């Protein structure tokens, strides 16, 4: 009689009585008698329900138990739904992070698409500074282990003054029997000189495709910002190293150039 | 040196990337420049810079570089050439 059909009704009826302490729901036989004779006292919701529907204490107990079970079930369901939705959102974020990252990179031009601004270097930057010593720029190279290219600088160093543009060459030879795309990145040491090292044009950040067995020259056209001379932190710098690293790159399924890090 | 090193990311070059000279059209100009540099012991001297200008001129003529006025590249203008 008090099966599944009763449970929802009981739950609905008892929902507002949530916090009623357990012991108050049962009326003793004596109290039952008193209530029917005596003037109406303030009753709990459960007691009212029991009287209204003329239920015995056992029937009330069953109903109440069913009510609690239903509540627990609903609470578990809610918690379960919350956690599974968090899991789904995290999973979605994981999948969405790849296109999101790509979008941000394309907007800001960081780490991939170069934003080139041809008006950045005005002709007044190219006034050689009157410095008593010349700065030595050395050239070093590195290639990724899986890139079968021989990549070397064609001059060991260049001595120049800040504000003077200089041209330097690297040479790369693809000694494998396949066409390979490489992508170069560079670094300037010491680190604090890097903001003054301005490249007008070079061969980095964009794909460089070498046919099988091809050897090609790669120029770098650069200068050191004349502000270098007026920076007190740069006073003792007279050696700068320009380091190029070539990675193997390939076009992935979306047509994006990505580095390959393992064979 | 107490200042911690600032993390620095490489910036792209101002004019972008040089297209590769697959056909070796400007290799001769490059070799002349490199020979000059060897002679002056890699000092960025004026006559070598003129040869660098020739190399870049070769690149511009062969569609390997966008044409730009020399003052924007920090190189002496043509009328200053001896």
GROMACS .gro file of N, CA, C and O in nm, chain A residues 110 114-121 123 126 134 154-160 164-167 169 185-188 191 194 199-206 208-210 214 216-219 221, chain B residues 1 5-6 8-23 27 30-31 33-34 37-38 41-45 49 51-53 55-56 59 64-66 70-75:
model
  376
  110UNK      N    1   5.186   3.549  -3.128
  110UNK     CA    2   5.294   3.499  -3.043
  110UNK      C    3   5.329   3.357  -3.081
  110UNK      O    4   5.243   3.274  -3.100
  114UNK      N    5   5.410   3.562  -3.731
  114UNK     CA    6   5.478   3.688  -3.698
  114UNK      C    7   5.397   3.809  -3.742
  114UNK      O    8   5.339   3.809  -3.849
  115UNK      N    9   5.390   3.906  -3.654
  115UNK     CA   10   5.327   4.033  -3.691
  115UNK      C   11   5.441   4.126  -3.732
  115UNK      O   12   5.523   4.164  -3.650
  116UNK      N   13   5.447   4.153  -3.857
  116UNK     CA   14   5.560   4.234  -3.901
  116UNK      C   15   5.514   4.377  -3.923
  116UNK      O   16   5.416   4.403  -3.990
  117UNK      N   17   5.586   4.468  -3.866
  117UNK     CA   18   5.551   4.609  -3.875
  117UNK      C   19   5.666   4.681  -3.943
  117UNK      O   20   5.772   4.698  -3.883
  118UNK      N   21   5.644   4.720  -4.067
  118UNK     CA   22   5.756   4.775  -4.141
  118UNK      C   23   5.787   4.918  -4.103
  118UNK      O   24   5.883   4.974  -4.151
  119UNK      N   25   5.703   4.976  -4.021
  119UNK     CA   26   5.732   5.116  -3.984
  119UNK      C   27   5.800   5.125  -3.848
  119UNK      O   28   5.818   5.232  -3.795
  120UNK      N   29   5.835   5.008  -3.794
  120UNK     CA   30   5.890   5.011  -3.658
  120UNK      C   31   6.028   5.077  -3.656
  120UNK      O   32   6.062   5.147  -3.565
  121UNK      N   33   6.109   5.045  -3.757
  121UNK     CA   34   6.244   5.100  -3.757
  121UNK      C   35   6.249   5.220  -3.849
  121UNK      O   36   6.244   5.206  -3.970
  123UNK      N   37   6.425   5.558  -4.018
  123UNK     CA   38   6.561   5.585  -4.063
  123UNK      C   39   6.649   5.651  -3.957
  123UNK      O   40   6.770   5.637  -3.961
  126UNK      N   41   6.910   5.448  -3.768
  126UNK     CA   42   7.028   5.393  -3.834
  126UNK      C   43   7.147   5.487  -3.829
  126UNK      O   44   7.231   5.484  -3.917
  134UNK      N   45   8.393   4.836  -3.081
  134UNK     CA   46   8.289   4.773  -3.162
  134UNK      C   47   8.235   4.652  -3.086
  134UNK      O   48   8.305   4.588  -3.009
  154UNK      N   49   7.821   3.124  -4.193
  154UNK     CA   50   7.924   3.140  -4.295
  154UNK      C   51   8.032   3.238  -4.253
  154UNK      O   52   8.128   3.260  -4.324
  155UNK      N   53   8.013   3.301  -4.140
  155UNK     CA   54   8.120   3.383  -4.083
  155UNK      C   55   8.115   3.362  -3.934
  155UNK      O   56   8.009   3.342  -3.876
  156UNK      N   57   8.231   3.369  -3.873
  156UNK     CA   58   8.233   3.337  -3.731
  156UNK      C   59   8.177   3.450  -3.648
  156UNK      O   60   8.111   3.428  -3.548
  157UNK      N   61   8.207   3.575  -3.692
  157UNK     CA   62   8.159   3.688  -3.615
  157UNK      C   63   8.152   3.812  -3.704
  157UNK      O   64   8.202   3.810  -3.816
  158UNK      N   65   8.090   3.914  -3.652
  158UNK     CA   66   8.087   4.044  -3.720
  158UNK      C   67   8.112   4.150  -3.612
  158UNK      O   68   8.052   4.145  -3.505
  159UNK      N   69   8.200   4.245  -3.642
  159UNK     CA   70   8.223   4.355  -3.548
  159UNK      C   71   8.147   4.475  -3.598
  159UNK      O   72   8.166   4.518  -3.711
  160UNK      N   73   8.058   4.528  -3.515
  160UNK     CA   74   7.985   4.645  -3.561
  160UNK      C   75   7.956   4.742  -3.448
  160UNK      O   76   7.977   4.713  -3.331
  164UNK      N   77   7.438   5.055  -3.682
  164UNK     CA   78   7.489   5.015  -3.814
  164UNK      C   79   7.424   4.884  -3.853
  164UNK      O   80   7.429   4.787  -3.776
  165UNK      N   81   7.369   4.879  -3.974
  165UNK     CA   82   7.307   4.752  -4.014
  165UNK      C   83   7.415   4.660  -4.070
  165UNK      O   84   7.512   4.703  -4.131
  166UNK      N   85   7.393   4.532  -4.048
  166UNK     CA   86   7.492   4.434  -4.095
  166UNK      C   87   7.420   4.314  -4.153
  166UNK      O   88   7.306   4.283  -4.118
  167UNK      N   89   7.490   4.249  -4.243
  167UNK     CA   90   7.436   4.132  -4.310
  167UNK      C   91   7.521   4.013  -4.270
  167UNK      O   92   7.644   4.020  -4.269
  169UNK      N   93   7.540   3.560  -4.293
  169UNK     CA   94   7.486   3.446  -4.367
  169UNK      C   95   7.500   3.317  -4.290
  169UNK      O   96   7.602   3.291  -4.225
  185UNK      N   97   6.420   2.919  -3.501
  185UNK     CA   98   6.399   3.020  -3.398
  185UNK      C   99   6.536   3.066  -3.352
  185UNK      O  100   6.636   3.001  -3.379
  186UNK      N  101   6.539   3.179  -3.287
  186UNK     CA  102   6.670   3.233  -3.253
  186UNK      C  103   6.672   3.274  -3.107
  186UNK      O  104   6.567   3.289  -3.043
  187UNK      N  105   6.789   3.295  -3.056
  187UNK     CA  106   6.801   3.354  -2.923
  187UNK      C  107   6.924   3.442  -2.923
  187UNK      O  108   7.018   3.421  -3.000
  188UNK      N  109   6.922   3.537  -2.838
  188UNK     CA  110   7.033   3.631  -2.827
  188UNK      C  111   7.084   3.624  -2.684
  188UNK      O  112   7.008   3.633  -2.589
  191UNK      N  113   7.099   3.779  -2.221
  191UNK     CA  114   6.955   3.804  -2.229
  191UNK      C  115   6.920   3.952  -2.231
  191UNK      O  116   6.827   3.993  -2.300
  194UNK      N  117   6.906   4.137  -2.561
  194UNK     CA  118   6.805   4.097  -2.659
  194UNK      C  119   6.709   4.209  -2.702
  194UNK      O  120   6.680   4.222  -2.821
  199UNK      N  121   6.613   4.277  -3.565
  199UNK     CA  122   6.632   4.209  -3.692
  199UNK      C  123   6.542   4.274  -3.794
  199UNK      O  124   6.421   4.285  -3.773
  200UNK      N  125   6.600   4.316  -3.902
  200UNK     CA  126   6.519   4.374  -4.008
  200UNK      C  127   6.457   4.262  -4.089
  200UNK      O  128   6.339   4.263  -4.120
  201UNK      N  129   6.538   4.166  -4.124
  201UNK     CA  130   6.485   4.052  -4.198
  201UNK      C  131   6.575   3.933  -4.174
  201UNK      O  132   6.696   3.947  -4.164
  202UNK      N  133   6.514   3.817  -4.164
  202UNK     CA  134   6.595   3.697  -4.141
  202UNK      C  135   6.520   3.578  -4.199
  202UNK      O  136   6.438   3.593  -4.289
  203UNK      N  137   6.546   3.460  -4.148
  203UNK     CA  138   6.480   3.342  -4.203
  203UNK      C  139   6.407   3.264  -4.093
  203UNK      O  140   6.387   3.145  -4.106
  204UNK      N  141   6.368   3.331  -3.990
  204UNK     CA  142   6.306   3.257  -3.879
  204UNK      C  143   6.154   3.268  -3.882
  204UNK      O  144   6.099   3.352  -3.950
  205UNK      N  145   6.090   3.186  -3.807
  205UNK     CA  146   5.947   3.185  -3.783
  205UNK      C  147   5.864   3.143  -3.902
  205UNK      O  148   5.745   3.121  -3.888
  206UNK      N  149   5.920   3.131  -4.018
  206UNK     CA  150   5.839   3.084  -4.129
  206UNK      C  151   5.906   2.961  -4.186
  206UNK      O  152   6.024   2.938  -4.166
  208UNK      N  153   6.089   2.693  -4.397
  208UNK     CA  154   6.196   2.693  -4.496
  208UNK      C  155   6.200   2.551  -4.551
  208UNK      O  156   6.232   2.457  -4.479
  209UNK      N  157   6.161   2.537  -4.675
  209UNK     CA  158   6.156   2.403  -4.733
  209UNK      C  159   6.281   2.378  -4.815
  209UNK      O  160   6.314   2.455  -4.906
  210UNK      N  161   6.351   2.274  -4.781
  210UNK     CA  162   6.469   2.238  -4.859
  210UNK      C  163   6.440   2.108  -4.932
  210UNK      O  164   6.397   2.010  -4.871
  214UNK      N  165   6.945   1.967  -5.125
  214UNK     CA  166   6.965   2.108  -5.161
  214UNK      C  167   7.045   2.182  -5.055
  214UNK      O  168   7.033   2.155  -4.935
  216UNK      N  169   7.134   2.582  -4.936
  216UNK     CA  170   7.082   2.717  -4.957
  216UNK      C  171   7.144   2.813  -4.855
  216UNK      O  172   7.183   2.772  -4.746
  217UNK      N  173   7.155   2.940  -4.897
  217UNK     CA  174   7.211   3.041  -4.807
  217UNK      C  175   7.099   3.116  -4.739
  217UNK      O  176   6.999   3.150  -4.802
  218UNK      N  177   7.118   3.142  -4.614
  218UNK     CA  178   7.014   3.211  -4.537
  218UNK      C  179   7.071   3.337  -4.475
  218UNK      O  180   7.157   3.329  -4.387
  219UNK      N  181   7.027   3.451  -4.521
  219UNK     CA  182   7.081   3.576  -4.468
  219UNK      C  183   7.004   3.627  -4.347
  219UNK      O  184   6.887   3.596  -4.328
  221UNK      N  185   6.963   4.008  -4.169
  221UNK     CA  186   6.993   4.150  -4.179
  221UNK      C  187   6.949   4.215  -4.049
  221UNK      O  188   6.831   4.215  -4.016
  264UNK      N  189   7.511   4.103  -1.023
  264UNK     CA  190   7.385   4.106  -1.098
  264UNK      C  191   7.274   4.051  -1.011
  264UNK      O  192   7.260   3.932  -0.996
  268UNK      N  193   6.673   3.731  -1.441
  268UNK     CA  194   6.660   3.746  -1.587
  268UNK      C  195   6.514   3.749  -1.628
  268UNK      O  196   6.434   3.667  -1.587
  269UNK      N  197   6.480   3.846  -1.710
  269UNK     CA  198   6.341   3.856  -1.757
  269UNK      C  199   6.321   3.750  -1.864
  269UNK      O  200   6.405   3.730  -1.948
  271UNK      N  201   6.221   3.618  -2.196
  271UNK     CA  202   6.214   3.692  -2.322
  271UNK      C  203   6.175   3.597  -2.434
  271UNK      O  204   6.229   3.488  -2.446
  272UNK      N  205   6.081   3.638  -2.512
  272UNK     CA  206   6.042   3.554  -2.624
  272UNK      C  207   6.095   3.617  -2.752
  272UNK      O  208   6.098   3.739  -2.765
  273UNK      N  209   6.138   3.536  -2.845
  273UNK     CA  210   6.191   3.591  -2.970
  273UNK      C  211   6.082   3.669  -3.043
  273UNK      O  212   5.967   3.627  -3.049
  274UNK      N  213   6.121   3.781  -3.097
  274UNK     CA  214   6.025   3.860  -3.174
  274UNK      C  215   6.050   3.838  -3.323
  274UNK      O  216   6.164   3.817  -3.364
  275UNK      N  217   5.946   3.846  -3.402
  275UNK     CA  218   5.967   3.825  -3.545
  275UNK      C  219   6.041   3.944  -3.605
  275UNK      O  220   6.038   4.054  -3.551
  276UNK      N  221   6.108   3.920  -3.716
  276UNK     CA  222   6.184   4.029  -3.777
  276UNK      C  223   6.090   4.134  -3.833
  276UNK      O  224   5.974   4.106  -3.865
  277UNK      N  225   6.141   4.254  -3.848
  277UNK     CA  226   6.058   4.366  -3.888
  277UNK      C  227   5.994   4.345  -4.024
  277UNK      O  228   5.876   4.374  -4.043
  278UNK      N  229   6.073   4.296  -4.118
  278UNK     CA  230   6.019   4.280  -4.252
  278UNK      C  231   5.984   4.135  -4.283
  278UNK      O  232   5.969   4.098  -4.399
  279UNK      N  233   5.975   4.055  -4.182
  279UNK     CA  234   5.938   3.917  -4.208
  279UNK      C  235   6.058   3.834  -4.248
  279UNK      O  236   6.173   3.866  -4.220
  280UNK      N  237   6.028   3.727  -4.317
  280UNK     CA  238   6.132   3.630  -4.346
  280UNK      C  239   6.182   3.647  -4.488
  280UNK      O  240   6.107   3.682  -4.578
  281UNK      N  241   6.311   3.622  -4.507
  281UNK     CA  242   6.368   3.620  -4.642
  281UNK      C  243   6.321   3.494  -4.714
  281UNK      O  244   6.338   3.384  -4.663
  282UNK      N  245   6.267   3.507  -4.835
  282UNK     CA  246   6.239   3.384  -4.909
  282UNK      C  247   6.372   3.317  -4.946
  282UNK      O  248   6.473   3.384  -4.964
  283UNK      N  249   6.366   3.186  -4.955
  283UNK     CA  250   6.491   3.114  -4.983
  283UNK      C  251   6.533   3.132  -5.128
  283UNK      O  252   6.450   3.128  -5.218
  284UNK      N  253   6.661   3.147  -5.146
  284UNK     CA  254   6.715   3.164  -5.280
  284UNK      C  255   6.749   3.026  -5.336
  284UNK      O  256   6.864   2.984  -5.337
  285UNK      N  257   6.644   2.955  -5.381
  285UNK     CA  258   6.666   2.817  -5.425
  285UNK      C  259   6.751   2.810  -5.550
  285UNK      O  260   6.825   2.714  -5.570
  286UNK      N  261   6.738   2.909  -5.638
  286UNK     CA  262   6.810   2.902  -5.765
  286UNK      C  263   6.949   2.962  -5.757
  286UNK      O  264   7.019   2.966  -5.858
  290UNK      N  265   7.388   3.419  -5.523
  290UNK     CA  266   7.502   3.356  -5.457
  290UNK      C  267   7.632   3.428  -5.490
  290UNK      O  268   7.719   3.442  -5.405
  293UNK      N  269   7.664   3.724  -5.279
  293UNK     CA  270   7.691   3.681  -5.141
  293UNK      C  271   7.837   3.644  -5.125
  293UNK      O  272   7.902   3.680  -5.027
  294UNK      N  273   7.892   3.572  -5.222
  294UNK     CA  274   8.032   3.528  -5.211
  294UNK      C  275   8.125   3.648  -5.211
  294UNK      O  276   8.225   3.650  -5.138
  296UNK      N  277   8.057   3.943  -5.098
  296UNK     CA  278   8.043   4.005  -4.966
  296UNK      C  279   8.123   3.927  -4.862
  296UNK      O  280   8.194   3.984  -4.780
  297UNK      N  281   8.112   3.796  -4.867
  297UNK     CA  282   8.181   3.715  -4.767
  297UNK      C  283   8.332   3.724  -4.782
  297UNK      O  284   8.405   3.726  -4.683
  300UNK      N  285   8.439   4.046  -4.627
  300UNK     CA  286   8.437   4.038  -4.480
  300UNK      C  287   8.560   3.964  -4.430
  300UNK      O  288   8.618   3.999  -4.327
  301UNK      N  289   8.600   3.860  -4.505
  301UNK     CA  290   8.719   3.783  -4.461
  301UNK      C  291   8.842   3.870  -4.467
  301UNK      O  292   8.931   3.863  -4.382
  304UNK      N  293   8.865   4.107  -4.185
  304UNK     CA  294   8.853   4.033  -4.059
  304UNK      C  295   8.718   4.059  -3.991
  304UNK      O  296   8.711   4.088  -3.872
  305UNK      N  297   8.615   4.049  -4.070
  305UNK     CA  298   8.476   4.055  -4.020
  305UNK      C  299   8.438   4.188  -3.958
  305UNK      O  300   8.346   4.196  -3.879
  306UNK      N  301   8.512   4.290  -3.991
  306UNK     CA  302   8.474   4.421  -3.944
  306UNK      C  303   8.368   4.475  -4.038
  306UNK      O  304   8.382   4.464  -4.159
  307UNK      N  305   8.266   4.537  -3.986
  307UNK     CA  306   8.155   4.583  -4.069
  307UNK      C  307   8.195   4.715  -4.137
  307UNK      O  308   8.144   4.821  -4.105
  308UNK      N  309   8.287   4.703  -4.229
  308UNK     CA  310   8.342   4.825  -4.290
  308UNK      C  311   8.253   4.875  -4.403
  308UNK      O  312   8.165   4.804  -4.452
  312UNK      N  313   7.979   4.693  -4.663
  312UNK     CA  314   7.837   4.727  -4.654
  312UNK      C  315   7.782   4.761  -4.791
  312UNK      O  316   7.665   4.736  -4.819
  314UNK      N  317   7.880   4.612  -5.059
  314UNK     CA  318   7.857   4.482  -5.121
  314UNK      C  319   7.731   4.417  -5.065
  314UNK      O  320   7.659   4.347  -5.135
  315UNK      N  321   7.706   4.441  -4.937
  315UNK     CA  322   7.581   4.392  -4.878
  315UNK      C  323   7.463   4.458  -4.948
  315UNK      O  324   7.361   4.394  -4.976
  316UNK      N  325   7.481   4.586  -4.979
  316UNK     CA  326   7.376   4.658  -5.051
  316UNK      C  327   7.354   4.595  -5.189
  316UNK      O  328   7.240   4.577  -5.232
  318UNK      N  329   7.405   4.286  -5.266
  318UNK     CA  330   7.336   4.159  -5.245
  318UNK      C  331   7.186   4.180  -5.227
  318UNK      O  332   7.104   4.110  -5.285
  319UNK      N  333   7.152   4.278  -5.145
  319UNK     CA  334   7.010   4.304  -5.122
  319UNK      C  335   6.943   4.356  -5.249
  319UNK      O  336   6.827   4.325  -5.277
  322UNK      N  337   6.861   4.065  -5.452
  322UNK     CA  338   6.741   3.999  -5.399
  322UNK      C  339   6.615   4.072  -5.442
  322UNK      O  340   6.516   4.009  -5.481
  327UNK      N  341   6.311   3.830  -5.442
  327UNK     CA  342   6.340   3.759  -5.318
  327UNK      C  343   6.333   3.851  -5.197
  327UNK      O  344   6.368   3.813  -5.088
  328UNK      N  345   6.292   3.974  -5.223
  328UNK     CA  346   6.283   4.070  -5.112
  328UNK      C  347   6.195   4.185  -5.160
  328UNK      O  348   6.203   4.223  -5.278
  329UNK      N  349   6.117   4.239  -5.071
  329UNK     CA  350   6.036   4.355  -5.109
  329UNK      C  351   6.126   4.476  -5.127
  329UNK      O  352   6.214   4.501  -5.045
  333UNK      N  353   6.669   5.267  -4.941
  333UNK     CA  354   6.790   5.229  -4.869
  333UNK      C  355   6.799   5.292  -4.731
  333UNK      O  356   6.856   5.232  -4.639
  334UNK      N  357   6.741   5.410  -4.717
  334UNK     CA  358   6.753   5.471  -4.583
  334UNK      C  359   6.673   5.393  -4.480
  334UNK      O  360   6.703   5.394  -4.363
  335UNK      N  361   6.568   5.323  -4.527
  335UNK     CA  362   6.494   5.240  -4.432
  335UNK      C  363   6.569   5.113  -4.396
  335UNK      O  364   6.533   5.043  -4.302
  336UNK      N  365   6.670   5.081  -4.472
  336UNK     CA  366   6.749   4.963  -4.440
  336UNK      C  367   6.882   5.001  -4.379
  336UNK      O  368   6.968   4.916  -4.358
  337UNK      N  369   6.901   5.127  -4.355
  337UNK     CA  370   7.024   5.170  -4.292
  337UNK      C  371   7.145   5.162  -4.382
  337UNK      O  372   7.258   5.155  -4.333
  338UNK      N  373   7.124   5.161  -4.510
  338UNK     CA  374   7.237   5.152  -4.602
  338UNK      C  375   7.251   5.283  -4.677
  338UNK      O  376   7.153   5.354  -4.699
   0.00000   0.00000   0.00000
